[in-house]
Tab-separated table of C-alpha atoms in Angstrom:
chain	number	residue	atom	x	y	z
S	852	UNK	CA	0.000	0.000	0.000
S	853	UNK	CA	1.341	3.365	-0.962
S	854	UNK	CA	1.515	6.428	0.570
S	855	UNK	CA	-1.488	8.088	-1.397
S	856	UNK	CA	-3.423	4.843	-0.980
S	857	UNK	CA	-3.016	4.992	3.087
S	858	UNK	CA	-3.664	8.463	3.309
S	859	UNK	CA	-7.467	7.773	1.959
S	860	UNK	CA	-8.081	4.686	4.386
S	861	UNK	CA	-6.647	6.932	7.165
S	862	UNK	CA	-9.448	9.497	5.804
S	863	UNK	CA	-12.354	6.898	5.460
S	864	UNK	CA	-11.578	5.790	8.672
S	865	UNK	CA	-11.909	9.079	10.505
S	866	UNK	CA	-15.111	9.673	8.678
S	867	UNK	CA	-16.992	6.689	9.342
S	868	UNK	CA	-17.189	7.069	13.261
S	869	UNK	CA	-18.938	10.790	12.976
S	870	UNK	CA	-21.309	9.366	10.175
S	871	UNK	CA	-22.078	6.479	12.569
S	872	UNK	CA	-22.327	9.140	15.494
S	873	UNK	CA	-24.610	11.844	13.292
S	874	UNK	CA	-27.085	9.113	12.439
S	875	UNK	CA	-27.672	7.905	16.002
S	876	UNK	CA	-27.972	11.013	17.191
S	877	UNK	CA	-31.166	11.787	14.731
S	878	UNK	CA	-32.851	9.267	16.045
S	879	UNK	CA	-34.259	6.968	18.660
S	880	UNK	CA	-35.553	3.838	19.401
S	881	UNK	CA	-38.450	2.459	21.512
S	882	UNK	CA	-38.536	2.199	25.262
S	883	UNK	CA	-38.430	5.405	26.449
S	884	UNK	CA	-38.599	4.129	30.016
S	885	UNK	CA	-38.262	0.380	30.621
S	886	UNK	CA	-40.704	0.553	33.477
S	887	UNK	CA	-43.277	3.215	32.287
S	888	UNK	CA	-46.886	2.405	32.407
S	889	UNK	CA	-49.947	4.982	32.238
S	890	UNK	CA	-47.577	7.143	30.536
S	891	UNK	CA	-48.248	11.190	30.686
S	892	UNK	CA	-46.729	14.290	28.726
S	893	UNK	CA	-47.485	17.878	28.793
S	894	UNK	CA	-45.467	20.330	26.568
S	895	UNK	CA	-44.665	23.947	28.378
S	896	UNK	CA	-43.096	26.241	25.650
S	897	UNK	CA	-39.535	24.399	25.048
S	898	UNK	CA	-40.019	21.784	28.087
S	899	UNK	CA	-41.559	18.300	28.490
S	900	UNK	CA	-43.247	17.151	31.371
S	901	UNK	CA	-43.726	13.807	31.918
S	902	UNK	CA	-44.998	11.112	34.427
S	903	UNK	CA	-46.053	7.490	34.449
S	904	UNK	CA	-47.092	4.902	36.873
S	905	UNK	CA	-44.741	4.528	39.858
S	906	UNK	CA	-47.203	2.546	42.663
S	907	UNK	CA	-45.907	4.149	45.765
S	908	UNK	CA	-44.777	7.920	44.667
S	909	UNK	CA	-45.556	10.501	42.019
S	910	UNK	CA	-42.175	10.984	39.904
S	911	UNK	CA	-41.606	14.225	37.193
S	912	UNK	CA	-38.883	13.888	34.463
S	913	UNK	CA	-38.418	17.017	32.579
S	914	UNK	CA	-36.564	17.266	29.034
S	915	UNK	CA	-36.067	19.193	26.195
S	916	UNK	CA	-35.827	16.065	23.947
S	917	UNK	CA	-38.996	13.571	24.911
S	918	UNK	CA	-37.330	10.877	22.901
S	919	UNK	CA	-33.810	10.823	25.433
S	920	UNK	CA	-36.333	11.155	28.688
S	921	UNK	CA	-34.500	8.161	30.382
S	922	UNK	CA	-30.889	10.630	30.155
S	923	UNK	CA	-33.531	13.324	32.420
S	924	UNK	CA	-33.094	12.977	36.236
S	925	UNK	CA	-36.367	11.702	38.020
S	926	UNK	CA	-37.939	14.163	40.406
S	927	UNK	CA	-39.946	12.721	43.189
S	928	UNK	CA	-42.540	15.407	44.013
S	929	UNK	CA	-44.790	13.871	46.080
S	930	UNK	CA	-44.981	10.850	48.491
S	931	UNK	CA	-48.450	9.613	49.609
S	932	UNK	CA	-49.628	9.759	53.525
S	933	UNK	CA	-48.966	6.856	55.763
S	934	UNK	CA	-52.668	6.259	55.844
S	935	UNK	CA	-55.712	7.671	54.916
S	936	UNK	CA	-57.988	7.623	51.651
S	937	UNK	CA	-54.890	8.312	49.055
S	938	UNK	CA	-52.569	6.070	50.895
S	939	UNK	CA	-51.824	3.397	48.914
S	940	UNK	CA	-51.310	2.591	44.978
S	941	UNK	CA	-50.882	4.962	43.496
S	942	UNK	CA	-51.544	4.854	39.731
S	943	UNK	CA	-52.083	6.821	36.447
S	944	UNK	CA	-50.712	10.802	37.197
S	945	UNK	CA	-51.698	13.699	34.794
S	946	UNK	CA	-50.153	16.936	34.958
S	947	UNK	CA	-52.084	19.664	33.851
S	948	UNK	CA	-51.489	23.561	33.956
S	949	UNK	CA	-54.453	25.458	34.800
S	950	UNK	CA	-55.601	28.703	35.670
S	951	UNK	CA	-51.912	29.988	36.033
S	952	UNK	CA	-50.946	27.169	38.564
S	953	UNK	CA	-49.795	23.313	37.717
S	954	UNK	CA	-52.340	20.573	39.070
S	955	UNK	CA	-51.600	16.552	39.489
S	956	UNK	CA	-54.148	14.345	39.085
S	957	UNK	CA	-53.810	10.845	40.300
S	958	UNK	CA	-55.500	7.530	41.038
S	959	UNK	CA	-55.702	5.914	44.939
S	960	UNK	CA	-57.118	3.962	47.459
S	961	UNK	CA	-57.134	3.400	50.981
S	962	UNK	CA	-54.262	1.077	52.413
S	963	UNK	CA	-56.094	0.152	55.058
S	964	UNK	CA	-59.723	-1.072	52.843
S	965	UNK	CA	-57.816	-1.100	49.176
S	966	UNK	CA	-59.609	-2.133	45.993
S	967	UNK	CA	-61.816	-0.624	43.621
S	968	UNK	CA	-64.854	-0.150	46.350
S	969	UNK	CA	-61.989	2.633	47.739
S	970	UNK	CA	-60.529	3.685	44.956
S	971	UNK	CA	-60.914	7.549	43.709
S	972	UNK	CA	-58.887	10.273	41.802
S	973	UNK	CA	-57.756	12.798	43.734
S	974	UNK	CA	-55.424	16.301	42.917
S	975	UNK	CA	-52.797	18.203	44.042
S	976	UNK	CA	-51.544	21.657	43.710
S	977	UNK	CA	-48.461	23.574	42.455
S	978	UNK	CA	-47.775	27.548	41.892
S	979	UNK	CA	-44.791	27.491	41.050
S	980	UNK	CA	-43.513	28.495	37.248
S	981	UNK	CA	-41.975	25.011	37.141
S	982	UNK	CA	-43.639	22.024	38.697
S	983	UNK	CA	-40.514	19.799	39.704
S	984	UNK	CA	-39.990	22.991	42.341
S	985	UNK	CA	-42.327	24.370	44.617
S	986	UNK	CA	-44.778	23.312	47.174
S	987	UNK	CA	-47.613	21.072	46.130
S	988	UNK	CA	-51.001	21.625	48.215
S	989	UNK	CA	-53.359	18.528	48.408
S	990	UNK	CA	-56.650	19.470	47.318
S	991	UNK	CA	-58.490	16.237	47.907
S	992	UNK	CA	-61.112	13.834	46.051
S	993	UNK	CA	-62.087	14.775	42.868
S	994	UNK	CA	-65.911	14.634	43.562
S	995	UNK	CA	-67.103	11.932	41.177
S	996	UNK	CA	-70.191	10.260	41.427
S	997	UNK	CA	-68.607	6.847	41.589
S	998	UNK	CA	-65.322	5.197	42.569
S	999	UNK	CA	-63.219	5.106	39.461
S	1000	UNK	CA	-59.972	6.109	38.361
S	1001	UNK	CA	-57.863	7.540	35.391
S	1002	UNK	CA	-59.061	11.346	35.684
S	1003	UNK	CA	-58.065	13.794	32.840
S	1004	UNK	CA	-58.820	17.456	32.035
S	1005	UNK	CA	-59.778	19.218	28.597
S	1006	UNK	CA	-60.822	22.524	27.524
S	1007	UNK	CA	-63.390	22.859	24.444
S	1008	UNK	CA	-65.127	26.307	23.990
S	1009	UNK	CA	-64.613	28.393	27.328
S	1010	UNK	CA	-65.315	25.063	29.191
S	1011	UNK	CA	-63.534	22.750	31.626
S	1012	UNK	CA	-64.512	18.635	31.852
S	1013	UNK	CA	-63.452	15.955	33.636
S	1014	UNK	CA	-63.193	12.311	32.364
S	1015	UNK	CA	-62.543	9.544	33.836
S	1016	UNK	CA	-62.824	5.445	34.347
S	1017	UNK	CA	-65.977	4.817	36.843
S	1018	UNK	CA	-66.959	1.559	38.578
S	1019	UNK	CA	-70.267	1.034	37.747
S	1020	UNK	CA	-71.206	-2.763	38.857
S	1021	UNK	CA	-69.353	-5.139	36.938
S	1022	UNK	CA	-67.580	-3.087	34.356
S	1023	UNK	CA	-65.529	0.268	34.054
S	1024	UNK	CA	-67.078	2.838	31.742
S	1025	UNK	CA	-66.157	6.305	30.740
S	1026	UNK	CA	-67.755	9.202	32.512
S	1027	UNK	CA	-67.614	13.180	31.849
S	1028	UNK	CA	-68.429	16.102	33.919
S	1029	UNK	CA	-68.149	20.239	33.919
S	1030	UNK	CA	-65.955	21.060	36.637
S	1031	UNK	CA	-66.431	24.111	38.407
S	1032	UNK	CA	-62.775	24.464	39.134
S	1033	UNK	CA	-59.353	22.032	39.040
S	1034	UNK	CA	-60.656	19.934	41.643
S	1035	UNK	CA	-64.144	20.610	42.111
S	1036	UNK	CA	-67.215	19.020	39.422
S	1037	UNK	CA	-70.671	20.668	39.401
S	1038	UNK	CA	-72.766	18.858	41.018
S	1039	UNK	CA	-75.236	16.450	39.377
S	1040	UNK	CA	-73.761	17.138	36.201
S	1041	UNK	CA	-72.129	13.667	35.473
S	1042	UNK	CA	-72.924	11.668	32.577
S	1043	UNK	CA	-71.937	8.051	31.460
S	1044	UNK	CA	-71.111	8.532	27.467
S	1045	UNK	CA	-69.670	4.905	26.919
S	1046	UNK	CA	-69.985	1.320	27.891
S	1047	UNK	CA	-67.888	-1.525	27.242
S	1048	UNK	CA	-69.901	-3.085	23.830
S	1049	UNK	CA	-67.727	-5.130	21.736
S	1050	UNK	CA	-65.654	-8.080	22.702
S	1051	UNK	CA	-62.379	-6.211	22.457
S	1052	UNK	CA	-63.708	-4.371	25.549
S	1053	UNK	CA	-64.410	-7.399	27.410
S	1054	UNK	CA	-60.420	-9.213	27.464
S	1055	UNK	CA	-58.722	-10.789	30.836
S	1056	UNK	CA	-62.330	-11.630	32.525
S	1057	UNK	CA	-63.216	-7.996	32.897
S	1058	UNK	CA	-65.617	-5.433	30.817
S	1059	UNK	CA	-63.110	-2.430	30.938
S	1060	UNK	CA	-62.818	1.096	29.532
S	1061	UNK	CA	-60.203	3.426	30.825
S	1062	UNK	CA	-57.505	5.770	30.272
S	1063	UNK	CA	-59.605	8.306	28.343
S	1064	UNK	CA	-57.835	11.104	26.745
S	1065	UNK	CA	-59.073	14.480	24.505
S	1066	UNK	CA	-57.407	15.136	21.285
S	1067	UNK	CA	-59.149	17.723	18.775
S	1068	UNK	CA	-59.717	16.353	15.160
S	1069	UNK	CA	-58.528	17.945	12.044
S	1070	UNK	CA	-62.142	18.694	10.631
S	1071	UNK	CA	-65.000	19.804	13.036
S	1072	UNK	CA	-64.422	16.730	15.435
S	1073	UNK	CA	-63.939	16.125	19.082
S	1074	UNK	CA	-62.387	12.515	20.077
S	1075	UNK	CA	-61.737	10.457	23.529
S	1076	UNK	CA	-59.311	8.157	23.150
S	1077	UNK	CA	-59.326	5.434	25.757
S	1078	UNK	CA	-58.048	1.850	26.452
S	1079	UNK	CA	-60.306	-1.070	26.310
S	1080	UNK	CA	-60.180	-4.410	28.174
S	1081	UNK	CA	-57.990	-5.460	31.394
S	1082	UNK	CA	-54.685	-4.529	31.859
S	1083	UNK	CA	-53.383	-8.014	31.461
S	1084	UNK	CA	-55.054	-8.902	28.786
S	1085	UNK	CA	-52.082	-9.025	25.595
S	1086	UNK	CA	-55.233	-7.550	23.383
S	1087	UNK	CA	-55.236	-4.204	25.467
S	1088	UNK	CA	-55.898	-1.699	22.854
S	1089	UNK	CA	-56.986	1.773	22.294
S	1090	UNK	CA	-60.970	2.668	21.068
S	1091	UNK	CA	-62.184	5.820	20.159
S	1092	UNK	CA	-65.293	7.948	20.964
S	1093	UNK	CA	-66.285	11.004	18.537
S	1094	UNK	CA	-68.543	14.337	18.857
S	1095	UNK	CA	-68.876	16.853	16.569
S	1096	UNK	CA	-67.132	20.132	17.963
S	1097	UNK	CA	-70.257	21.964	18.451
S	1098	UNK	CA	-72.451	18.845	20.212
S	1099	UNK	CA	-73.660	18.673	23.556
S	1100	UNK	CA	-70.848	17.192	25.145
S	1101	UNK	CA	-72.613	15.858	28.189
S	1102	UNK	CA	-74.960	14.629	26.285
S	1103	UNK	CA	-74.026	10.664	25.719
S	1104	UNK	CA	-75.729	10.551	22.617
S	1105	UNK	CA	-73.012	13.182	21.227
S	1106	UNK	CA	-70.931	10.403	21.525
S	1107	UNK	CA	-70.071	7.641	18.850
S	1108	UNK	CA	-67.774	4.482	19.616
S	1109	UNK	CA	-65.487	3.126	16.587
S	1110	UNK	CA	-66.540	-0.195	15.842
S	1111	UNK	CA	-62.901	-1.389	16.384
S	1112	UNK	CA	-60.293	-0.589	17.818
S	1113	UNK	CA	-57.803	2.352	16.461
S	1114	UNK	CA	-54.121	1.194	17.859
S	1115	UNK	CA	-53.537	-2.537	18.778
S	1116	UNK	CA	-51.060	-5.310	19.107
S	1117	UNK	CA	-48.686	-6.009	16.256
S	1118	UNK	CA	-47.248	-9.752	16.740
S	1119	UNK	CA	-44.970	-8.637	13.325
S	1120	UNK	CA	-43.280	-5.978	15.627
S	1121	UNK	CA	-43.555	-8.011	19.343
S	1122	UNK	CA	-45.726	-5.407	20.409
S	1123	UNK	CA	-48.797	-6.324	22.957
S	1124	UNK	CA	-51.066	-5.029	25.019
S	1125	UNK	CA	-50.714	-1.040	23.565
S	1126	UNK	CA	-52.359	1.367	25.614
S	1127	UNK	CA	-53.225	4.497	28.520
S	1128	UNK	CA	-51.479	6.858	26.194
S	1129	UNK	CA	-51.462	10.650	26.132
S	1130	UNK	CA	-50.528	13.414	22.932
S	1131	UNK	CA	-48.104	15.328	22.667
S	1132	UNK	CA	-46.471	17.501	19.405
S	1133	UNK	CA	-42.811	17.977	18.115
S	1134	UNK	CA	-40.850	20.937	19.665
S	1135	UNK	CA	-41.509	22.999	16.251
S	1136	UNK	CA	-45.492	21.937	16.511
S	1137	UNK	CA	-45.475	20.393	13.205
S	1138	UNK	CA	-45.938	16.483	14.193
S	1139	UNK	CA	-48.436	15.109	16.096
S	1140	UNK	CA	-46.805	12.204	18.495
S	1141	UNK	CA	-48.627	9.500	20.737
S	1142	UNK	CA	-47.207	8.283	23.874
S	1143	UNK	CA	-48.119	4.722	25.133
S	1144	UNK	CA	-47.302	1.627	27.335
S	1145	UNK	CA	-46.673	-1.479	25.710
S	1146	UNK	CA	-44.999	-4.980	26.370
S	1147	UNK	CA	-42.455	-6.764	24.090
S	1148	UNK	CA	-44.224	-10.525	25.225
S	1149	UNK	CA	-48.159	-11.657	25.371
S	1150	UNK	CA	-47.542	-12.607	28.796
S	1151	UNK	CA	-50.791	-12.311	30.157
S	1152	UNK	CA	-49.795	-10.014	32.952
S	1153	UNK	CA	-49.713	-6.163	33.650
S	1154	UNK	CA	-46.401	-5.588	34.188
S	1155	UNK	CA	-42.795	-5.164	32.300
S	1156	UNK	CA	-45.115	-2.260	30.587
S	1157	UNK	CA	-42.623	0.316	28.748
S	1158	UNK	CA	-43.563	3.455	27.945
S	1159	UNK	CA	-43.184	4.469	24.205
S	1160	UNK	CA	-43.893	7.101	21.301
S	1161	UNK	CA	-44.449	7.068	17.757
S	1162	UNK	CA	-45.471	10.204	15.148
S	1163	UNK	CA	-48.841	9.671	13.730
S	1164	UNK	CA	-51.039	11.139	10.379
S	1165	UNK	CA	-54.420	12.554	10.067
S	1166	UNK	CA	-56.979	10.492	7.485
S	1167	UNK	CA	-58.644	12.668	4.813
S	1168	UNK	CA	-61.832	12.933	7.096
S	1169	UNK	CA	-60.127	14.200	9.540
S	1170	UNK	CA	-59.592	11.104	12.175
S	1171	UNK	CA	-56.428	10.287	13.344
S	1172	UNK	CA	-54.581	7.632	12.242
S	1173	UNK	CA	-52.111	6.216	14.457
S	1174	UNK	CA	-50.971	3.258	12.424
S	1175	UNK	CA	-49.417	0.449	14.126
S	1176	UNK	CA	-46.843	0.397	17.264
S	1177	UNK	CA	-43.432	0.148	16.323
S	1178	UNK	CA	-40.654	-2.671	17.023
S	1179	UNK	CA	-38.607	-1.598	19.564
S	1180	UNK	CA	-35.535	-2.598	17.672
S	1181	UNK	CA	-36.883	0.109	14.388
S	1182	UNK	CA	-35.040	3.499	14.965
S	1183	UNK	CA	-37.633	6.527	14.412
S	1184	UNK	CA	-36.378	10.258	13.530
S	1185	UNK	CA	-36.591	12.242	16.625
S	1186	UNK	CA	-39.350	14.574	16.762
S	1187	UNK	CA	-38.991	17.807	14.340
S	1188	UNK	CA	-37.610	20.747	15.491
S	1189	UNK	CA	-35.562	18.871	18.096
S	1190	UNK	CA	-32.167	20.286	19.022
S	1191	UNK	CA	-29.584	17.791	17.799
């Protein structure tokens, strides 16, 4: 080999590692969080929020870059009383900003009389700019009409609603309410707007809807996303209720369920049991993303749940389309507008 001939290999050499380097670093592969179930995100300006399922503690990790949330430092917030009604698992946070001030809502029960017959959604407070700081005030039960958990907040036209997961008999179904402010519902005002139906609501032995989330359609409509069937269950998926923007929305009959469901397992990619996700959009606000829990086995069992997020389209009528979830092992570009 010549002198000319080892100064190029020399040259390719050096290359190679940055190419390697640049591609990696514009992009990002599935988990987010090895342990991450009920995953939740809220975008503030520049900043992520974001929470999931811990049992015993509620946890905030806050990025710039959702995709590289495991490199963000965990920030316990909030530890639950030693007894009392919101002692004990504690399950699906949301973090909302309201009214100027930041607002947790989360699922509990009582340690000493846990189960479903205890269990209630209940909210704390934060007025500080950034909610990993600060003091956070308990503000109680959420006043729903019946036990239930997986309590989320959206605005549509001036007005404030509460959904969440109620235990009504045998079954979970998805309730809605005005709320007269962050932790208070008017009175009376509650109304049922979906059962479980179809036997993709009805996997693992229970009849189950939960998890519901608000995302505003492309075209006039108003959807709840929510997850359907028992945690457990390998078929955990995500159905879909829609209202048109200017319905009644505590009306139930404003309310139409998709036949099937809209995001479910993919055996191609090892992907079961997809669900309890939340919405989020790039850091320039030009892609829509979905955050959600999934497992990499049909195992039967609600655990080894990862958190996860993929991009996802808009159909011609204006319905989201959120395709199918992703192998773990496919790398996806990191959201636009990211710094790289």
């Amino acid at each position: 080999m010549n002198i000319k001939q080892r100064f190029l290999l020399l040259a390719m050499l050096a290359v190679m590692p940055f190419v390697s380097e640049a591609q990696t670093a514009a992009t990002f592969t599935n988990p987010l969080l090895a342990n991450g179930p009920d995953p939740w995100v809220i975008r503030q300006g520049d900043t992520y929020y974001y929470t999931n399922t811990m049992g015993n503690r509620l946890v905030l990790w806050k990025t710039k870059d959702l995709s590289q949330v495991r490199e963000a430092k965990p920030v316990t917030v909030w530890t639950p009383p030693a007894t009392g009604p919101n002692s004990y698992e504690i399950w699906a946070p949301e973090l909302h900003f309201l009214d100027g001030k930041w607002y947790l809502y989360y699922t509990a029960t009582d340690k000493a009389n846990f189960g479903d017959n205890t269990r209630y959604v209940f909210v704390l407070e934060n007025a500080s700019a950034d909610p990993t700081t600060g003091t956070w005030t308990d503000r109680g039960k959420v006043n729903t009409k019946y036990t239930g958990l997986d309590g989320s907040v959206f605005e549509h036209k001036g007005k404030r609603y509460f959904v969440y997961s109620a235990y009504v008999g045998p079954q979970s179904v998805l309730a809605i309410a005005p709320m007269q402010n962050p932790w208070t519902l008017q009175a009376g005002k509650e109304v049922t707007i979906a059962t479980p139906t179809y036997d993709w609501e009805k996997g693992g032995g229970r009849q189950i809807l939960e998890g519901p989330e608000f995302l505003p359609g492309k075209k006039g409509q108003l959807f709840i996303v929510y997850s359907a069937s028992a945690c457990w269950d390998d078929n955990y998926s995500l159905g879909m209720l829609t209202a048109d923007q200017n319905a009644d929305l505590l009306q139930a009959s404003s309310w139409k369920k998709a036949p099937q469901p809209v995001f479910k397992k993919s055996e191609a990619n090892s992907v079961y049991g997809p669900g309890h996700n939340s919405f989020t959009k790039s850091p320039d606000g030009k892609q829509d993303w979905i955050v959600y829990h999934a497992k990499d086995a049909a195992t039967g069992k609600c655990e080894q749940r990862s958190s996860r997020m993929q991009p996802f389209t808009w159909n011609t009528d204006g319905t989201p389309n959120f395709g199918a979830p992703v192998s773990t092992k496919k790398p996806l570009p990191r959201p636009s507008g990211t710094s790289k």
